């Protein structure tokens, strides 16, 4: 669930950043895709950490 949430938040943030920089739709799509990948990976590592911490406890 964390990777999906991270991807959604990353896509929204990427689109906002591109819009603030004056980008068009393709720029917004590219930023959204890049940010979604980065935030999705961060969410994946968070999910792995939480799963391992739950097993160790």
Short mmCIF file of N, CA, C and O in Angstrom, two decimals:
data_model
loop_
_atom_site.label_atom_id
_atom_site.label_comp_id
_atom_site.label_asym_id
_atom_site.label_seq_id
_atom_site.Cartn_x
_atom_site.Cartn_y
_atom_site.Cartn_z
N UNK A 1 0.82 -1.19 0.00
CA UNK A 1 0.00 0.00 0.00
C UNK A 1 0.87 1.26 0.00
O UNK A 1 0.52 2.25 -0.64
N UNK A 2 1.99 1.22 0.69
CA UNK A 2 2.87 2.39 0.76
C UNK A 2 3.43 2.77 -0.62
O UNK A 2 3.48 3.97 -0.93
N UNK A 3 3.82 1.81 -1.47
CA UNK A 3 4.31 2.21 -2.79
C UNK A 3 3.24 2.90 -3.64
O UNK A 3 3.52 3.86 -4.34
N UNK A 4 2.02 2.42 -3.55
CA UNK A 4 0.93 3.02 -4.32
C UNK A 4 0.65 4.44 -3.84
O UNK A 4 0.50 5.36 -4.67
N UNK A 5 0.62 4.64 -2.55
CA UNK A 5 0.40 5.98 -2.01
C UNK A 5 1.55 6.90 -2.40
O UNK A 5 1.35 8.05 -2.78
N UNK A 6 2.77 6.37 -2.32
CA UNK A 6 3.93 7.15 -2.72
C UNK A 6 3.89 7.55 -4.19
O UNK A 6 4.22 8.68 -4.54
N UNK A 7 3.45 6.62 -5.04
CA UNK A 7 3.37 6.93 -6.46
C UNK A 7 2.32 8.01 -6.74
O UNK A 7 2.54 8.91 -7.55
N UNK A 8 1.18 7.91 -6.07
CA UNK A 8 0.14 8.91 -6.28
C UNK A 8 0.58 10.30 -5.80
O UNK A 8 0.39 11.30 -6.50
N UNK A 9 1.18 10.34 -4.62
CA UNK A 9 1.66 11.62 -4.10
C UNK A 9 2.78 12.18 -4.97
O UNK A 9 2.85 13.39 -5.22
N UNK A 10 3.65 11.30 -5.43
CA UNK A 10 4.74 11.74 -6.30
C UNK A 10 4.25 12.29 -7.62
O UNK A 10 4.75 13.31 -8.11
N UNK A 11 3.24 11.64 -8.20
CA UNK A 11 2.69 12.12 -9.46
C UNK A 11 2.04 13.50 -9.28
O UNK A 11 2.22 14.40 -10.11
N UNK A 12 1.31 13.66 -8.20
CA UNK A 12 0.69 14.97 -7.94
C UNK A 12 1.75 16.05 -7.72
O UNK A 12 1.66 17.15 -8.26
N UNK A 13 2.75 15.71 -6.92
CA UNK A 13 3.81 16.68 -6.64
C UNK A 13 4.58 17.03 -7.91
O UNK A 13 4.91 18.19 -8.16
N UNK A 14 4.87 16.03 -8.73
CA UNK A 14 5.58 16.28 -9.98
C UNK A 14 4.82 17.19 -10.92
O UNK A 14 5.39 18.08 -11.54
N UNK A 15 3.52 16.97 -11.02
CA UNK A 15 2.69 17.82 -11.88
C UNK A 15 2.67 19.26 -11.36
O UNK A 15 2.74 20.21 -12.15
N UNK A 16 2.60 19.41 -10.06
CA UNK A 16 2.58 20.75 -9.47
C UNK A 16 3.92 21.46 -9.71
O UNK A 16 3.96 22.64 -10.07
N UNK A 17 5.01 20.74 -9.54
CA UNK A 17 6.34 21.34 -9.75
C UNK A 17 6.49 21.78 -11.20
O UNK A 17 6.96 22.89 -11.48
N UNK A 18 6.08 20.93 -12.14
CA UNK A 18 6.20 21.29 -13.56
C UNK A 18 5.30 22.48 -13.89
O UNK A 18 5.70 23.35 -14.68
N UNK A 19 4.12 22.53 -13.32
CA UNK A 19 3.21 23.65 -13.58
C UNK A 19 3.79 24.95 -13.06
O UNK A 19 3.71 25.98 -13.72
N UNK A 20 4.41 24.91 -11.88
CA UNK A 20 5.02 26.12 -11.30
C UNK A 20 6.21 26.60 -12.13
O UNK A 20 6.51 27.79 -12.15
N UNK A 21 6.89 25.67 -12.81
CA UNK A 21 8.02 26.06 -13.65
C UNK A 21 7.56 26.52 -15.03
O UNK A 21 8.39 26.83 -15.88
N UNK A 22 6.25 26.52 -15.26
CA UNK A 22 5.73 27.00 -16.53
C UNK A 22 5.69 25.94 -17.62
O UNK A 22 5.66 26.28 -18.80
N UNK A 23 5.66 24.69 -17.25
CA UNK A 23 5.67 23.61 -18.23
C UNK A 23 4.31 23.36 -18.84
O UNK A 23 3.28 23.71 -18.28
N UNK A 24 4.33 22.74 -20.01
CA UNK A 24 3.08 22.37 -20.66
C UNK A 24 2.65 20.97 -20.21
O UNK A 24 3.20 20.43 -19.26
N UNK A 25 1.67 20.40 -20.88
CA UNK A 25 1.14 19.09 -20.44
C UNK A 25 2.17 17.98 -20.50
O UNK A 25 2.21 17.13 -19.62
N UNK A 26 3.00 17.98 -21.53
CA UNK A 26 4.00 16.93 -21.64
C UNK A 26 5.06 17.05 -20.54
O UNK A 26 5.55 16.04 -20.02
N UNK A 27 5.44 18.28 -20.21
CA UNK A 27 6.36 18.50 -19.09
C UNK A 27 5.76 18.00 -17.79
O UNK A 27 6.43 17.35 -16.98
N UNK A 28 4.48 18.31 -17.59
CA UNK A 28 3.80 17.87 -16.37
C UNK A 28 3.74 16.34 -16.32
O UNK A 28 3.95 15.76 -15.25
N UNK A 29 3.50 15.70 -17.45
CA UNK A 29 3.45 14.24 -17.49
C UNK A 29 4.82 13.64 -17.19
O UNK A 29 4.93 12.64 -16.47
N UNK A 30 5.87 14.24 -17.73
CA UNK A 30 7.21 13.72 -17.49
C UNK A 30 7.62 13.89 -16.03
O UNK A 30 8.16 12.96 -15.43
N UNK A 31 7.37 15.04 -15.48
CA UNK A 31 7.68 15.26 -14.07
C UNK A 31 6.85 14.33 -13.19
O UNK A 31 7.36 13.76 -12.22
N UNK A 32 5.57 14.17 -13.52
CA UNK A 32 4.71 13.29 -12.73
C UNK A 32 5.22 11.86 -12.78
O UNK A 32 5.26 11.17 -11.75
N UNK A 33 5.63 11.40 -13.95
CA UNK A 33 6.17 10.04 -14.06
C UNK A 33 7.46 9.85 -13.29
O UNK A 33 7.64 8.86 -12.58
N UNK A 34 8.35 10.81 -13.40
CA UNK A 34 9.62 10.72 -12.67
C UNK A 34 9.44 10.74 -11.17
O UNK A 34 10.02 9.92 -10.44
N UNK A 35 8.63 11.66 -10.70
CA UNK A 35 8.38 11.76 -9.26
C UNK A 35 7.64 10.53 -8.76
O UNK A 35 7.89 10.05 -7.65
N UNK A 36 6.73 9.98 -9.58
CA UNK A 36 5.99 8.79 -9.17
C UNK A 36 6.93 7.60 -8.99
O UNK A 36 6.80 6.84 -8.04
N UNK A 37 7.89 7.46 -9.88
CA UNK A 37 8.86 6.37 -9.76
C UNK A 37 9.69 6.53 -8.49
O UNK A 37 9.88 5.58 -7.72
N UNK A 38 10.20 7.73 -8.26
CA UNK A 38 11.04 7.98 -7.09
C UNK A 38 10.27 7.74 -5.79
O UNK A 38 10.73 7.03 -4.90
N UNK A 39 9.08 8.33 -5.70
CA UNK A 39 8.30 8.18 -4.47
C UNK A 39 7.78 6.76 -4.31
O UNK A 39 7.63 6.28 -3.19
N UNK A 40 7.52 6.08 -5.42
CA UNK A 40 7.11 4.68 -5.34
C UNK A 40 8.23 3.80 -4.78
O UNK A 40 7.98 2.90 -3.98
N UNK A 41 9.45 4.07 -5.20
CA UNK A 41 10.59 3.31 -4.66
C UNK A 41 10.80 3.60 -3.18
O UNK A 41 11.09 2.68 -2.40
N UNK A 42 10.64 4.84 -2.80
CA UNK A 42 10.75 5.18 -1.38
C UNK A 42 9.67 4.45 -0.59
O UNK A 42 9.94 3.88 0.47
N UNK A 43 8.45 4.44 -1.12
CA UNK A 43 7.35 3.72 -0.47
C UNK A 43 7.61 2.24 -0.39
O UNK A 43 7.26 1.57 0.59
N UNK A 44 8.24 1.68 -1.42
CA UNK A 44 8.58 0.25 -1.41
C UNK A 44 9.57 -0.06 -0.28
O UNK A 44 9.41 -1.04 0.45
N UNK A 45 10.59 0.78 -0.13
CA UNK A 45 11.56 0.56 0.94
C UNK A 45 10.92 0.72 2.32
O UNK A 45 11.26 -0.02 3.25
N UNK A 46 10.00 1.66 2.44
CA UNK A 46 9.28 1.83 3.71
C UNK A 46 8.46 0.58 4.01
O UNK A 46 8.44 0.09 5.15
N UNK A 47 7.78 0.03 3.01
CA UNK A 47 6.96 -1.17 3.20
C UNK A 47 7.82 -2.36 3.59
O UNK A 47 7.45 -3.15 4.46
N UNK A 48 8.98 -2.50 2.95
CA UNK A 48 9.89 -3.60 3.28
C UNK A 48 10.38 -3.45 4.71
O UNK A 48 10.43 -4.43 5.48
N UNK A 49 10.75 -2.24 5.09
CA UNK A 49 11.22 -2.00 6.46
C UNK A 49 10.14 -2.34 7.48
O UNK A 49 10.42 -2.99 8.49
N UNK A 50 8.92 -1.88 7.23
CA UNK A 50 7.83 -2.15 8.16
C UNK A 50 7.52 -3.64 8.25
O UNK A 50 7.24 -4.16 9.35
N UNK A 51 7.59 -4.34 7.15
CA UNK A 51 7.34 -5.78 7.17
C UNK A 51 8.42 -6.53 7.95
O UNK A 51 8.14 -7.44 8.73
N UNK A 52 9.66 -6.12 7.75
CA UNK A 52 10.76 -6.76 8.47
C UNK A 52 10.72 -6.43 9.96
O UNK A 52 11.05 -7.26 10.80
N UNK A 53 10.33 -5.21 10.28
CA UNK A 53 10.23 -4.80 11.69
C UNK A 53 9.11 -5.55 12.38
O UNK A 53 9.23 -5.90 13.57
N UNK A 54 8.03 -5.82 11.68
CA UNK A 54 6.91 -6.55 12.27
C UNK A 54 7.28 -8.00 12.55
O UNK A 54 6.83 -8.58 13.54
N UNK A 55 8.09 -8.59 11.68
CA UNK A 55 8.51 -9.98 11.86
C UNK A 55 9.50 -10.09 13.01
O UNK A 55 9.47 -11.04 13.81
N UNK A 56 10.38 -9.10 13.12
CA UNK A 56 11.43 -9.13 14.16
C UNK A 56 10.85 -8.90 15.55
O UNK A 56 11.43 -9.34 16.55
N UNK A 57 9.74 -8.23 15.64
CA UNK A 57 9.16 -7.91 16.95
C UNK A 57 8.44 -9.07 17.56
O UNK A 57 8.07 -10.03 17.08
#
